[in-house]
Amino acid sequence: MYLHIGDGTVVPYNKILGIFDLDNATYAKRTRDFLERAEEAGRLIPLGQRLPTSLVVTDQGVYLSPISSQTLNKRLGKNRWE
């Protein structure tokens, strides 16, 4: 199965390591450092022109998605994380 994360981008369910609310996640210095390292490594991928609201971490890259983390988690289905 695949998850649409914004701007025509889909990722396989089994490649998703985590989905995070960008506003809450960026309070932590570790998260900001993680995003900075991902950008330096060329693995930070902004999706679309809209302001990103969620962070989707995969084994292929780190996506800044305009779709809310709540919506993305609902799309995954509650049984996906159990």
Coordinates of C-alpha atoms in Angstrom, one line a residue:
M1 CA 0.0 0.0 0.0
Y2 CA 1.0 3.6 -0.6
L3 CA 0.4 6.8 1.2
H4 CA -0.2 10.1 -0.7
I5 CA 1.8 12.7 1.3
G6 CA 1.2 15.8 -0.9
D7 CA 2.1 17.3 -4.3
G8 CA 1.5 14.0 -6.1
T9 CA 4.1 12.2 -3.9
V10 CA 3.4 8.7 -2.6
V11 CA 5.5 6.5 -0.4
P12 CA 5.1 2.8 0.5
Y13 CA 3.7 2.2 3.9
N14 CA 6.7 0.0 4.8
K15 CA 9.1 2.8 4.1
I16 CA 7.5 5.2 6.6
L17 CA 9.5 5.5 9.9
G18 CA 7.3 8.3 11.4
I19 CA 4.9 11.1 10.8
F20 CA 5.2 14.2 13.0
D21 CA 3.4 17.5 13.4
L22 CA 6.0 20.0 12.3
D23 CA 5.0 22.7 14.8
N24 CA 5.3 20.5 17.8
A25 CA 8.4 18.6 16.5
T26 CA 10.5 21.6 15.8
Y27 CA 10.4 22.8 19.4
A28 CA 13.1 20.2 20.3
K29 CA 16.7 21.1 19.4
R30 CA 17.4 17.5 18.4
T31 CA 14.7 17.7 15.8
R32 CA 16.0 21.0 14.4
D33 CA 19.5 19.4 14.3
F34 CA 18.0 16.3 12.5
L35 CA 16.4 18.5 9.9
E36 CA 19.5 20.5 9.4
R37 CA 21.6 17.4 8.8
A38 CA 18.9 16.0 6.4
E39 CA 19.1 19.2 4.5
E40 CA 22.9 19.2 4.3
A41 CA 22.8 15.6 3.1
G42 CA 20.2 16.5 0.4
R43 CA 17.6 14.2 2.0
L44 CA 15.1 17.0 3.0
I45 CA 12.4 17.2 0.4
P46 CA 9.8 20.0 0.5
L47 CA 6.5 19.1 -1.2
G48 CA 4.6 21.8 -3.1
Q49 CA 4.4 25.5 -2.6
R50 CA 2.2 25.5 0.5
L51 CA 3.5 25.9 4.1
P52 CA 4.5 22.5 5.4
T53 CA 2.6 21.2 8.4
S54 CA 4.0 17.7 8.9
L55 CA 7.2 15.9 8.7
V56 CA 7.3 12.4 7.1
V57 CA 10.4 10.5 7.8
T58 CA 11.2 7.5 5.5
D59 CA 14.2 5.4 4.9
Q60 CA 14.6 7.2 1.6
G61 CA 14.3 10.8 2.8
V62 CA 12.6 13.4 5.0
Y63 CA 9.5 15.0 3.5
L64 CA 8.0 18.3 4.5
S65 CA 4.3 17.8 3.7
P66 CA 1.5 20.4 3.4
I67 CA -0.9 17.7 4.6
S68 CA -1.5 17.6 8.4
S69 CA -0.1 14.8 10.4
Q70 CA -3.6 13.9 11.7
T71 CA -4.8 13.5 8.1
L72 CA -1.8 11.4 7.1
N73 CA -2.2 9.1 10.1
K74 CA -5.9 8.7 9.4
R75 CA -5.0 7.7 5.8
L76 CA -2.7 5.1 7.2
G77 CA -5.4 3.6 9.3
K78 CA -5.3 3.1 13.0
N79 CA -4.2 -0.6 12.7
R80 CA -1.1 0.4 10.8
W81 CA 0.8 1.4 14.0
E82 CA -0.4 -1.3 16.3

